[in-house]
């Protein structure tokens, strides 16, 4: 079942790359962004009204609304926010600008550090792309640059104070994030899970290293080591190698990394908007896989990562020859 979840990415990718129903790139992009907008609106509604499910526990900041997993919907909105940033700069359509504002707000209401940092990361590079980056296919006016600079200063000042106050006032978050340095060193505070996963994997024999031991074995063994709630490490490389072994997991882990490297090379050569935002998207995806998990193993996230591959593979190559 876990392998089928991952293969969903390749099913979606094969459909949108080969089906005649997805011949219009603009339609595919707008439909994807619209999903992100609707998901963000649901999160905003649930946060304001108190409907749905809390992100962590009751009486703490954040919501996952009516979604199954907050990490999945959080990363999906981050990726689609990046797609909206690209589409706005490429087309100038106000719909995409409104979409990126709604998704930026909605992702913050998830209440996770991954969404806070991811949203800040995206908006920072959106501002940098307007103020400093020289593209071959996009140029901002001095008026837009001035407005962007003022917005950056105002939003950064407000958001920084707001996030710090939320963490300090929320008993769960203040306890969880009291040592920010340790959070980064231990990959989002899952130190005991990571330690248990590493101890489990290091005891593998050669056959296990090649083909894994399955998700149930990992969870039970990690539970036995630390007597906590039975959970996976929620660090995708560890979970994938433990479940499927190197034989299956390495090609899966390397695929986005290879596309990231290809986008970096293309951007260095052509300085275009698409490669710039694809670099941001793949970095966000890979970073979340290590920091928050639920990237390589989420059918929802992988379905919208496939849209980036679709856009890359359907661009007008004649413009860059």
PDB file of C-alpha atoms in Angstrom:
ATOM      1  CA  UNK A   1       0.000   0.000   0.000  1.00  0.00           C
ATOM      2  CA  UNK A   2       2.857   2.395   0.830  1.00  0.00           C
ATOM      3  CA  UNK A   3       4.519   1.696  -2.527  1.00  0.00           C
ATOM      4  CA  UNK A   4       1.250   2.336  -4.361  1.00  0.00           C
ATOM      5  CA  UNK A   5       1.037   5.740  -2.624  1.00  0.00           C
ATOM      6  CA  UNK A   6       4.444   6.672  -4.034  1.00  0.00           C
ATOM      7  CA  UNK A   7       3.659   5.262  -7.487  1.00  0.00           C
ATOM      8  CA  UNK A   8       0.659   7.604  -7.600  1.00  0.00           C
ATOM      9  CA  UNK A   9       3.127  10.346  -8.592  1.00  0.00           C
ATOM     10  CA  UNK A  10       4.168   8.439 -11.715  1.00  0.00           C
ATOM     11  CA  UNK A  11       0.541   7.626 -12.563  1.00  0.00           C
ATOM     12  CA  UNK A  12      -0.437  11.303 -12.385  1.00  0.00           C
ATOM     13  CA  UNK A  13       2.670  12.376 -14.277  1.00  0.00           C
ATOM     14  CA  UNK A  14       2.063   9.884 -17.098  1.00  0.00           C
ATOM     15  CA  UNK A  15      -1.561  11.012 -17.394  1.00  0.00           C
ATOM     16  CA  UNK A  16      -0.917  14.761 -17.597  1.00  0.00           C
ATOM     17  CA  UNK A  17       2.068  14.364 -19.914  1.00  0.00           C
ATOM     18  CA  UNK A  18       0.384  11.996 -22.370  1.00  0.00           C
ATOM     19  CA  UNK A  19      -3.347  12.667 -22.248  1.00  0.00           C
ATOM     20  CA  UNK A  20      -4.840  14.965 -24.859  1.00  0.00           C
ATOM     21  CA  UNK A  21      -7.120  16.403 -22.159  1.00  0.00           C
ATOM     22  CA  UNK A  22      -4.086  18.148 -20.655  1.00  0.00           C
ATOM     23  CA  UNK A  23      -2.821  19.762 -23.840  1.00  0.00           C
ATOM     24  CA  UNK A  24      -3.501  23.303 -22.581  1.00  0.00           C
ATOM     25  CA  UNK A  25      -0.779  24.157 -20.069  1.00  0.00           C
ATOM     26  CA  UNK A  26      -2.546  27.271 -18.787  1.00  0.00           C
ATOM     27  CA  UNK A  27      -5.646  25.228 -17.909  1.00  0.00           C
ATOM     28  CA  UNK A  28      -3.601  22.679 -15.963  1.00  0.00           C
ATOM     29  CA  UNK A  29      -1.713  25.381 -14.039  1.00  0.00           C
ATOM     30  CA  UNK A  30      -4.852  27.389 -13.209  1.00  0.00           C
ATOM     31  CA  UNK A  31      -6.702  24.257 -12.059  1.00  0.00           C
ATOM     32  CA  UNK A  32      -3.802  23.293  -9.795  1.00  0.00           C
ATOM     33  CA  UNK A  33      -3.537  26.780  -8.288  1.00  0.00           C
ATOM     34  CA  UNK A  34      -7.303  26.848  -7.784  1.00  0.00           C
ATOM     35  CA  UNK A  35      -7.041  23.696  -5.645  1.00  0.00           C
ATOM     36  CA  UNK A  36      -4.431  25.425  -3.485  1.00  0.00           C
ATOM     37  CA  UNK A  37      -6.702  28.462  -3.112  1.00  0.00           C
ATOM     38  CA  UNK A  38      -9.693  26.335  -2.111  1.00  0.00           C
ATOM     39  CA  UNK A  39      -7.594  24.348   0.379  1.00  0.00           C
ATOM     40  CA  UNK A  40      -6.261  27.589   1.895  1.00  0.00           C
ATOM     41  CA  UNK A  41      -9.793  29.017   2.148  1.00  0.00           C
ATOM     42  CA  UNK A  42     -10.916  25.865   3.989  1.00  0.00           C
ATOM     43  CA  UNK A  43      -8.046  26.263   6.461  1.00  0.00           C
ATOM     44  CA  UNK A  44      -8.827  29.957   6.996  1.00  0.00           C
ATOM     45  CA  UNK A  45     -12.523  29.172   7.508  1.00  0.00           C
ATOM     46  CA  UNK A  46     -11.767  26.358   9.961  1.00  0.00           C
ATOM     47  CA  UNK A  47      -9.336  28.526  11.904  1.00  0.00           C
ATOM     48  CA  UNK A  48     -11.800  31.416  12.227  1.00  0.00           C
ATOM     49  CA  UNK A  49     -14.846  29.286  13.070  1.00  0.00           C
ATOM     50  CA  UNK A  50     -13.087  26.581  15.073  1.00  0.00           C
ATOM     51  CA  UNK A  51     -14.437  23.868  12.764  1.00  0.00           C
ATOM     52  CA  UNK A  52     -12.439  20.839  11.670  1.00  0.00           C
ATOM     53  CA  UNK A  53      -9.472  19.369  13.519  1.00  0.00           C
ATOM     54  CA  UNK A  54      -6.649  21.072  15.404  1.00  0.00           C
ATOM     55  CA  UNK A  55      -3.172  20.931  13.908  1.00  0.00           C
ATOM     56  CA  UNK A  56      -1.579  19.355  16.983  1.00  0.00           C
ATOM     57  CA  UNK A  57      -3.869  19.035  19.987  1.00  0.00           C
ATOM     58  CA  UNK A  58      -6.956  20.829  21.188  1.00  0.00           C
ATOM     59  CA  UNK A  59      -6.546  24.426  22.393  1.00  0.00           C
ATOM     60  CA  UNK A  60      -3.328  24.977  20.413  1.00  0.00           C
ATOM     61  CA  UNK A  61      -2.651  27.303  17.506  1.00  0.00           C
ATOM     62  CA  UNK A  62      -3.236  25.945  14.022  1.00  0.00           C
ATOM     63  CA  UNK A  63      -5.698  23.759  12.159  1.00  0.00           C
ATOM     64  CA  UNK A  64      -5.648  20.996   9.593  1.00  0.00           C
ATOM     65  CA  UNK A  65      -9.307  21.680   8.829  1.00  0.00           C
ATOM     66  CA  UNK A  66     -10.973  18.648   7.318  1.00  0.00           C
ATOM     67  CA  UNK A  67      -7.787  17.276   5.761  1.00  0.00           C
ATOM     68  CA  UNK A  68      -6.290  13.969   6.874  1.00  0.00           C
ATOM     69  CA  UNK A  69      -2.753  15.223   7.455  1.00  0.00           C
ATOM     70  CA  UNK A  70      -1.645  18.813   7.951  1.00  0.00           C
ATOM     71  CA  UNK A  71       1.885  18.204   6.600  1.00  0.00           C
ATOM     72  CA  UNK A  72       0.452  16.955   3.316  1.00  0.00           C
ATOM     73  CA  UNK A  73      -1.917  19.853   2.742  1.00  0.00           C
ATOM     74  CA  UNK A  74       0.659  22.333   4.094  1.00  0.00           C
ATOM     75  CA  UNK A  75       3.371  21.289   1.628  1.00  0.00           C
ATOM     76  CA  UNK A  76       0.838  21.100  -1.209  1.00  0.00           C
ATOM     77  CA  UNK A  77      -0.229  24.713  -0.610  1.00  0.00           C
ATOM     78  CA  UNK A  78       3.434  25.773  -0.456  1.00  0.00           C
ATOM     79  CA  UNK A  79       4.140  24.148  -3.834  1.00  0.00           C
ATOM     80  CA  UNK A  80       1.038  25.662  -5.412  1.00  0.00           C
ATOM     81  CA  UNK A  81       1.931  29.055  -3.941  1.00  0.00           C
ATOM     82  CA  UNK A  82       5.232  28.793  -5.806  1.00  0.00           C
ATOM     83  CA  UNK A  83       3.303  27.907  -8.962  1.00  0.00           C
ATOM     84  CA  UNK A  84       1.139  31.011  -8.431  1.00  0.00           C
ATOM     85  CA  UNK A  85       4.244  33.212  -8.039  1.00  0.00           C
ATOM     86  CA  UNK A  86       5.637  31.892 -11.320  1.00  0.00           C
ATOM     87  CA  UNK A  87       2.319  32.254 -13.140  1.00  0.00           C
ATOM     88  CA  UNK A  88       1.802  35.821 -11.934  1.00  0.00           C
ATOM     89  CA  UNK A  89       5.224  36.930 -13.151  1.00  0.00           C
ATOM     90  CA  UNK A  90       4.827  35.050 -16.412  1.00  0.00           C
ATOM     91  CA  UNK A  91       1.278  36.139 -17.298  1.00  0.00           C
ATOM     92  CA  UNK A  92       0.568  39.206 -15.146  1.00  0.00           C
ATOM     93  CA  UNK A  93      -2.869  37.722 -14.346  1.00  0.00           C
ATOM     94  CA  UNK A  94      -4.248  39.260 -11.117  1.00  0.00           C
ATOM     95  CA  UNK A  95      -5.890  35.892 -10.284  1.00  0.00           C
ATOM     96  CA  UNK A  96      -2.476  34.438  -9.474  1.00  0.00           C
ATOM     97  CA  UNK A  97      -1.513  37.386  -7.270  1.00  0.00           C
ATOM     98  CA  UNK A  98      -4.728  37.036  -5.265  1.00  0.00           C
ATOM     99  CA  UNK A  99      -4.099  33.281  -5.115  1.00  0.00           C
ATOM    100  CA  UNK A 100      -0.604  33.662  -3.661  1.00  0.00           C
ATOM    101  CA  UNK A 101      -1.910  36.033  -0.977  1.00  0.00           C
ATOM    102  CA  UNK A 102      -4.698  33.625   0.037  1.00  0.00           C
ATOM    103  CA  UNK A 103      -2.353  30.623   0.053  1.00  0.00           C
ATOM    104  CA  UNK A 104       0.282  32.512   2.054  1.00  0.00           C
ATOM    105  CA  UNK A 105      -2.316  33.275   4.727  1.00  0.00           C
ATOM    106  CA  UNK A 106      -3.850  29.790   4.662  1.00  0.00           C
ATOM    107  CA  UNK A 107      -0.521  27.975   5.009  1.00  0.00           C
ATOM    108  CA  UNK A 108       0.348  29.988   8.124  1.00  0.00           C
ATOM    109  CA  UNK A 109      -2.898  28.875   9.785  1.00  0.00           C
ATOM    110  CA  UNK A 110      -1.640  25.288   9.690  1.00  0.00           C
ATOM    111  CA  UNK A 111       0.552  26.354  12.614  1.00  0.00           C
ATOM    112  CA  UNK A 112       3.620  24.266  11.796  1.00  0.00           C
ATOM    113  CA  UNK A 113       7.164  25.627  11.633  1.00  0.00           C
ATOM    114  CA  UNK A 114       7.554  23.976   8.210  1.00  0.00           C
ATOM    115  CA  UNK A 115       4.682  26.103   6.857  1.00  0.00           C
ATOM    116  CA  UNK A 116       5.921  29.266   8.599  1.00  0.00           C
ATOM    117  CA  UNK A 117       9.423  28.884   7.213  1.00  0.00           C
ATOM    118  CA  UNK A 118       8.188  27.657   3.826  1.00  0.00           C
ATOM    119  CA  UNK A 119       5.858  30.629   3.364  1.00  0.00           C
ATOM    120  CA  UNK A 120       8.569  33.078   4.467  1.00  0.00           C
ATOM    121  CA  UNK A 121      11.025  31.353   2.107  1.00  0.00           C
ATOM    122  CA  UNK A 122       8.635  31.691  -0.847  1.00  0.00           C
ATOM    123  CA  UNK A 123       7.702  35.320  -0.188  1.00  0.00           C
ATOM    124  CA  UNK A 124      11.370  36.223   0.326  1.00  0.00           C
ATOM    125  CA  UNK A 125      12.344  34.803  -3.053  1.00  0.00           C
ATOM    126  CA  UNK A 126       9.270  36.377  -4.644  1.00  0.00           C
ATOM    127  CA  UNK A 127      10.488  39.755  -3.382  1.00  0.00           C
ATOM    128  CA  UNK A 128      14.067  39.033  -4.483  1.00  0.00           C
ATOM    129  CA  UNK A 129      12.853  38.061  -7.952  1.00  0.00           C
ATOM    130  CA  UNK A 130      11.169  41.463  -8.276  1.00  0.00           C
ATOM    131  CA  UNK A 131      13.897  43.576  -6.692  1.00  0.00           C
ATOM    132  CA  UNK A 132      17.190  42.032  -7.760  1.00  0.00           C
ATOM    133  CA  UNK A 133      17.010  39.038 -10.123  1.00  0.00           C
ATOM    134  CA  UNK A 134      17.477  39.822 -13.813  1.00  0.00           C
ATOM    135  CA  UNK A 135      15.347  37.549 -15.992  1.00  0.00           C
ATOM    136  CA  UNK A 136      15.349  37.236 -19.735  1.00  0.00           C
ATOM    137  CA  UNK A 137      11.540  36.927 -19.837  1.00  0.00           C
ATOM    138  CA  UNK A 138      10.406  39.158 -16.946  1.00  0.00           C
ATOM    139  CA  UNK A 139      11.211  42.694 -15.850  1.00  0.00           C
ATOM    140  CA  UNK A 140       9.541  44.690 -13.057  1.00  0.00           C
ATOM    141  CA  UNK A 141       9.108  48.448 -13.130  1.00  0.00           C
ATOM    142  CA  UNK A 142      10.651  50.798 -10.572  1.00  0.00           C
ATOM    143  CA  UNK A 143       7.175  51.484  -9.157  1.00  0.00           C
ATOM    144  CA  UNK A 144       6.587  47.767  -8.545  1.00  0.00           C
ATOM    145  CA  UNK A 145      10.025  47.455  -6.957  1.00  0.00           C
ATOM    146  CA  UNK A 146       9.331  50.334  -4.575  1.00  0.00           C
ATOM    147  CA  UNK A 147       5.933  48.934  -3.551  1.00  0.00           C
ATOM    148  CA  UNK A 148       7.478  45.477  -3.056  1.00  0.00           C
ATOM    149  CA  UNK A 149      10.256  46.869  -0.875  1.00  0.00           C
ATOM    150  CA  UNK A 150       7.762  48.706   1.356  1.00  0.00           C
ATOM    151  CA  UNK A 151       5.558  45.606   1.640  1.00  0.00           C
ATOM    152  CA  UNK A 152       8.553  43.450   2.557  1.00  0.00           C
ATOM    153  CA  UNK A 153       9.510  45.786   5.390  1.00  0.00           C
ATOM    154  CA  UNK A 154       5.952  46.029   6.751  1.00  0.00           C
ATOM    155  CA  UNK A 155       5.059  42.338   6.401  1.00  0.00           C
ATOM    156  CA  UNK A 156       8.379  41.104   7.770  1.00  0.00           C
ATOM    157  CA  UNK A 157       8.090  43.303  10.840  1.00  0.00           C
ATOM    158  CA  UNK A 158       4.471  42.292  11.515  1.00  0.00           C
ATOM    159  CA  UNK A 159       4.896  38.572  10.728  1.00  0.00           C
ATOM    160  CA  UNK A 160       8.024  38.174  12.841  1.00  0.00           C
ATOM    161  CA  UNK A 161       6.392  39.741  15.896  1.00  0.00           C
ATOM    162  CA  UNK A 162       3.165  37.783  15.344  1.00  0.00           C
ATOM    163  CA  UNK A 163       4.840  34.383  14.967  1.00  0.00           C
ATOM    164  CA  UNK A 164       7.014  34.926  18.049  1.00  0.00           C
ATOM    165  CA  UNK A 165       3.989  36.006  20.113  1.00  0.00           C
ATOM    166  CA  UNK A 166       1.953  32.976  18.987  1.00  0.00           C
ATOM    167  CA  UNK A 167       4.763  30.592  19.965  1.00  0.00           C
ATOM    168  CA  UNK A 168       5.266  32.289  23.334  1.00  0.00           C
ATOM    169  CA  UNK A 169       1.568  32.374  24.212  1.00  0.00           C
ATOM    170  CA  UNK A 170       0.765  28.812  23.094  1.00  0.00           C
ATOM    171  CA  UNK A 171       1.819  26.273  25.737  1.00  0.00           C
ATOM    172  CA  UNK A 172       2.284  23.444  23.230  1.00  0.00           C
ATOM    173  CA  UNK A 173       4.268  25.463  20.707  1.00  0.00           C
ATOM    174  CA  UNK A 174       6.405  27.228  23.330  1.00  0.00           C
ATOM    175  CA  UNK A 175       7.434  23.857  24.753  1.00  0.00           C
ATOM    176  CA  UNK A 176       8.054  22.354  21.338  1.00  0.00           C
ATOM    177  CA  UNK A 177      10.090  25.263  20.011  1.00  0.00           C
ATOM    178  CA  UNK A 178      11.887  26.392  23.150  1.00  0.00           C
ATOM    179  CA  UNK A 179      15.181  25.305  21.649  1.00  0.00           C
ATOM    180  CA  UNK A 180      15.126  26.368  18.009  1.00  0.00           C
ATOM    181  CA  UNK A 181      18.708  25.271  17.421  1.00  0.00           C
ATOM    182  CA  UNK A 182      17.917  21.742  18.565  1.00  0.00           C
ATOM    183  CA  UNK A 183      14.917  21.636  16.250  1.00  0.00           C
ATOM    184  CA  UNK A 184      17.082  22.199  13.182  1.00  0.00           C
ATOM    185  CA  UNK A 185      19.798  19.853  14.372  1.00  0.00           C
ATOM    186  CA  UNK A 186      17.290  17.107  15.098  1.00  0.00           C
ATOM    187  CA  UNK A 187      15.186  17.676  11.986  1.00  0.00           C
ATOM    188  CA  UNK A 188      12.058  19.282  13.466  1.00  0.00           C
ATOM    189  CA  UNK A 189      12.365  17.908  16.982  1.00  0.00           C
ATOM    190  CA  UNK A 190      11.929  14.231  16.083  1.00  0.00           C
ATOM    191  CA  UNK A 191      15.244  13.236  17.600  1.00  0.00           C
ATOM    192  CA  UNK A 192      14.013  10.105  19.372  1.00  0.00           C
ATOM    193  CA  UNK A 193      12.190   8.874  16.263  1.00  0.00           C
ATOM    194  CA  UNK A 194      15.213   9.520  14.071  1.00  0.00           C
ATOM    195  CA  UNK A 195      17.499   7.785  16.554  1.00  0.00           C
ATOM    196  CA  UNK A 196      15.180   4.782  16.716  1.00  0.00           C
ATOM    197  CA  UNK A 197      14.949   4.625  12.923  1.00  0.00           C
ATOM    198  CA  UNK A 198      18.731   4.761  12.502  1.00  0.00           C
ATOM    199  CA  UNK A 199      19.226   2.024  15.111  1.00  0.00           C
ATOM    200  CA  UNK A 200      16.638  -0.097  13.316  1.00  0.00           C
ATOM    201  CA  UNK A 201      18.189   0.363   9.873  1.00  0.00           C
ATOM    202  CA  UNK A 202      21.782  -0.215  11.029  1.00  0.00           C
ATOM    203  CA  UNK A 203      20.754  -3.710  12.174  1.00  0.00           C
ATOM    204  CA  UNK A 204      19.587  -4.654   8.677  1.00  0.00           C
ATOM    205  CA  UNK A 205      21.245  -7.512   6.810  1.00  0.00           C
ATOM    206  CA  UNK A 206      22.230  -7.196   3.144  1.00  0.00           C
ATOM    207  CA  UNK A 207      18.835  -8.380   1.888  1.00  0.00           C
ATOM    208  CA  UNK A 208      17.041  -5.873   4.144  1.00  0.00           C
ATOM    209  CA  UNK A 209      19.285  -3.035   2.921  1.00  0.00           C
ATOM    210  CA  UNK A 210      18.357  -3.915  -0.663  1.00  0.00           C
ATOM    211  CA  UNK A 211      14.603  -4.476  -0.265  1.00  0.00           C
ATOM    212  CA  UNK A 212      13.619  -3.045   3.144  1.00  0.00           C
ATOM    213  CA  UNK A 213      11.545  -4.495   5.969  1.00  0.00           C
ATOM    214  CA  UNK A 214       8.174  -2.826   5.472  1.00  0.00           C
ATOM    215  CA  UNK A 215       6.410  -0.073   7.347  1.00  0.00           C
ATOM    216  CA  UNK A 216       4.864  -2.259  10.077  1.00  0.00           C
ATOM    217  CA  UNK A 217       8.229  -3.670  11.159  1.00  0.00           C
ATOM    218  CA  UNK A 218       9.766  -0.182  11.369  1.00  0.00           C
ATOM    219  CA  UNK A 219       6.950   1.231  13.467  1.00  0.00           C
ATOM    220  CA  UNK A 220       6.882  -1.720  15.866  1.00  0.00           C
ATOM    221  CA  UNK A 221      10.655  -1.807  16.285  1.00  0.00           C
ATOM    222  CA  UNK A 222      10.888   1.942  16.873  1.00  0.00           C
ATOM    223  CA  UNK A 223       8.053   1.655  19.388  1.00  0.00           C
ATOM    224  CA  UNK A 224       9.960  -1.120  21.169  1.00  0.00           C
ATOM    225  CA  UNK A 225      13.142   0.985  21.320  1.00  0.00           C
ATOM    226  CA  UNK A 226      11.548   4.110  22.775  1.00  0.00           C
ATOM    227  CA  UNK A 227       8.171   2.993  24.175  1.00  0.00           C
ATOM    228  CA  UNK A 228       6.472   5.998  22.627  1.00  0.00           C
ATOM    229  CA  UNK A 229       3.532   6.092  20.266  1.00  0.00           C
ATOM    230  CA  UNK A 230       4.186   3.739  17.324  1.00  0.00           C
ATOM    231  CA  UNK A 231       5.311   6.121  14.567  1.00  0.00           C
ATOM    232  CA  UNK A 232       7.603   6.282  11.595  1.00  0.00           C
ATOM    233  CA  UNK A 233      10.585   8.666  11.722  1.00  0.00           C
ATOM    234  CA  UNK A 234       8.720  11.154   9.495  1.00  0.00           C
ATOM    235  CA  UNK A 235      12.003  11.816   7.694  1.00  0.00           C
ATOM    236  CA  UNK A 236      11.386  10.552   4.177  1.00  0.00           C
ATOM    237  CA  UNK A 237      14.848   9.137   3.322  1.00  0.00           C
ATOM    238  CA  UNK A 238      14.907   7.062   6.529  1.00  0.00           C
ATOM    239  CA  UNK A 239      11.326   5.875   6.088  1.00  0.00           C
ATOM    240  CA  UNK A 240      11.802   4.998   2.410  1.00  0.00           C
ATOM    241  CA  UNK A 241      15.055   3.094   2.924  1.00  0.00           C
ATOM    242  CA  UNK A 242      13.609   1.262   5.916  1.00  0.00           C
ATOM    243  CA  UNK A 243      10.426   0.302   4.086  1.00  0.00           C
ATOM    244  CA  UNK A 244      11.653  -0.425   0.562  1.00  0.00           C
ATOM    245  CA  UNK A 245      15.444  -0.683   0.816  1.00  0.00           C
ATOM    246  CA  UNK A 246      18.019   1.016  -1.360  1.00  0.00           C
ATOM    247  CA  UNK A 247      16.905  -0.829  -4.499  1.00  0.00           C
ATOM    248  CA  UNK A 248      13.523   0.941  -4.651  1.00  0.00           C
ATOM    249  CA  UNK A 249      14.117   4.090  -2.600  1.00  0.00           C
ATOM    250  CA  UNK A 250      17.256   5.523  -4.251  1.00  0.00           C
ATOM    251  CA  UNK A 251      15.600   6.094  -7.675  1.00  0.00           C
ATOM    252  CA  UNK A 252      12.619   7.708  -5.930  1.00  0.00           C
ATOM    253  CA  UNK A 253      14.806   9.937  -3.755  1.00  0.00           C
ATOM    254  CA  UNK A 254      17.039  11.006  -6.643  1.00  0.00           C
ATOM    255  CA  UNK A 255      14.293  11.967  -9.116  1.00  0.00           C
ATOM    256  CA  UNK A 256      13.474  15.447  -7.682  1.00  0.00           C
ATOM    257  CA  UNK A 257      17.182  16.039  -6.994  1.00  0.00           C
ATOM    258  CA  UNK A 258      17.988  15.376 -10.652  1.00  0.00           C
ATOM    259  CA  UNK A 259      15.243  17.774 -11.745  1.00  0.00           C
ATOM    260  CA  UNK A 260      16.574  20.381  -9.304  1.00  0.00           C
ATOM    261  CA  UNK A 261      20.072  20.116 -10.781  1.00  0.00           C
ATOM    262  CA  UNK A 262      18.642  20.352 -14.319  1.00  0.00           C
ATOM    263  CA  UNK A 263      16.673  23.499 -13.382  1.00  0.00           C
ATOM    264  CA  UNK A 264      19.760  25.103 -11.825  1.00  0.00           C
ATOM    265  CA  UNK A 265      21.788  24.446 -14.977  1.00  0.00           C
ATOM    266  CA  UNK A 266      18.998  25.778 -17.184  1.00  0.00           C
ATOM    267  CA  UNK A 267      18.590  28.913 -15.076  1.00  0.00           C
ATOM    268  CA  UNK A 268      22.327  29.638 -15.168  1.00  0.00           C
ATOM    269  CA  UNK A 269      22.180  29.363 -18.941  1.00  0.00           C
ATOM    270  CA  UNK A 270      18.887  31.115 -19.738  1.00  0.00           C
ATOM    271  CA  UNK A 271      17.918  33.169 -16.635  1.00  0.00           C
ATOM    272  CA  UNK A 272      14.202  32.472 -17.088  1.00  0.00           C
ATOM    273  CA  UNK A 273      11.338  32.691 -14.605  1.00  0.00           C
ATOM    274  CA  UNK A 274      10.229  29.053 -14.881  1.00  0.00           C
ATOM    275  CA  UNK A 275      13.575  27.561 -13.889  1.00  0.00           C
ATOM    276  CA  UNK A 276      13.912  30.071 -11.042  1.00  0.00           C
ATOM    277  CA  UNK A 277      10.624  28.992  -9.471  1.00  0.00           C
ATOM    278  CA  UNK A 278      11.200  25.309 -10.192  1.00  0.00           C
ATOM    279  CA  UNK A 279      14.455  25.575  -8.230  1.00  0.00           C
ATOM    280  CA  UNK A 280      12.465  27.048  -5.321  1.00  0.00           C
ATOM    281  CA  UNK A 281       9.805  24.322  -5.625  1.00  0.00           C
ATOM    282  CA  UNK A 282      12.240  21.395  -5.690  1.00  0.00           C
ATOM    283  CA  UNK A 283      14.256  22.881  -2.804  1.00  0.00           C
ATOM    284  CA  UNK A 284      11.052  23.298  -0.803  1.00  0.00           C
ATOM    285  CA  UNK A 285       9.981  19.728  -1.573  1.00  0.00           C
ATOM    286  CA  UNK A 286      13.360  18.158  -0.751  1.00  0.00           C
ATOM    287  CA  UNK A 287      13.812  20.310   2.354  1.00  0.00           C
ATOM    288  CA  UNK A 288      10.366  19.346   3.637  1.00  0.00           C
ATOM    289  CA  UNK A 289      11.157  15.670   3.020  1.00  0.00           C
ATOM    290  CA  UNK A 290      14.054  15.917   5.486  1.00  0.00           C
ATOM    291  CA  UNK A 291      12.542  18.450   7.884  1.00  0.00           C
ATOM    292  CA  UNK A 292       8.854  17.552   8.027  1.00  0.00           C
ATOM    293  CA  UNK A 293       8.454  14.292   6.114  1.00  0.00           C
ATOM    294  CA  UNK A 294       5.317  13.463   4.121  1.00  0.00           C
ATOM    295  CA  UNK A 295       6.756  14.701   0.831  1.00  0.00           C
ATOM    296  CA  UNK A 296       7.893  11.612  -1.100  1.00  0.00           C
ATOM    297  CA  UNK A 297       5.190   9.528   0.620  1.00  0.00           C
ATOM    298  CA  UNK A 298       2.164  11.794   0.058  1.00  0.00           C
ATOM    299  CA  UNK A 299      -0.033  11.141  -3.007  1.00  0.00           C
ATOM    300  CA  UNK A 300      -1.479  14.671  -2.670  1.00  0.00           C
ATOM    301  CA  UNK A 301       1.919  16.398  -2.621  1.00  0.00           C
ATOM    302  CA  UNK A 302       3.349  14.216  -5.382  1.00  0.00           C
ATOM    303  CA  UNK A 303       0.340  14.875  -7.614  1.00  0.00           C
ATOM    304  CA  UNK A 304       1.073  18.610  -7.581  1.00  0.00           C
ATOM    305  CA  UNK A 305       4.834  18.133  -7.827  1.00  0.00           C
ATOM    306  CA  UNK A 306       3.967  16.330 -11.053  1.00  0.00           C
ATOM    307  CA  UNK A 307       2.438  19.583 -12.324  1.00  0.00           C
ATOM    308  CA  UNK A 308       5.863  21.244 -12.105  1.00  0.00           C
ATOM    309  CA  UNK A 309       7.345  18.404 -14.169  1.00  0.00           C
ATOM    310  CA  UNK A 310       4.494  18.831 -16.631  1.00  0.00           C
ATOM    311  CA  UNK A 311       5.105  22.581 -16.954  1.00  0.00           C
ATOM    312  CA  UNK A 312       8.842  22.041 -17.409  1.00  0.00           C
ATOM    313  CA  UNK A 313       8.359  19.374 -20.049  1.00  0.00           C
ATOM    314  CA  UNK A 314       5.764  21.420 -21.950  1.00  0.00           C
ATOM    315  CA  UNK A 315       7.495  24.773 -22.118  1.00  0.00           C
ATOM    316  CA  UNK A 316       8.227  26.476 -25.382  1.00  0.00           C
ATOM    317  CA  UNK A 317      11.792  25.279 -25.899  1.00  0.00           C
ATOM    318  CA  UNK A 318      12.191  27.455 -28.996  1.00  0.00           C
ATOM    319  CA  UNK A 319      12.474  30.475 -26.702  1.00  0.00           C
ATOM    320  CA  UNK A 320      15.579  29.013 -25.099  1.00  0.00           C
ATOM    321  CA  UNK A 321      17.540  27.804 -28.128  1.00  0.00           C
TER     322      UNK A 321
END
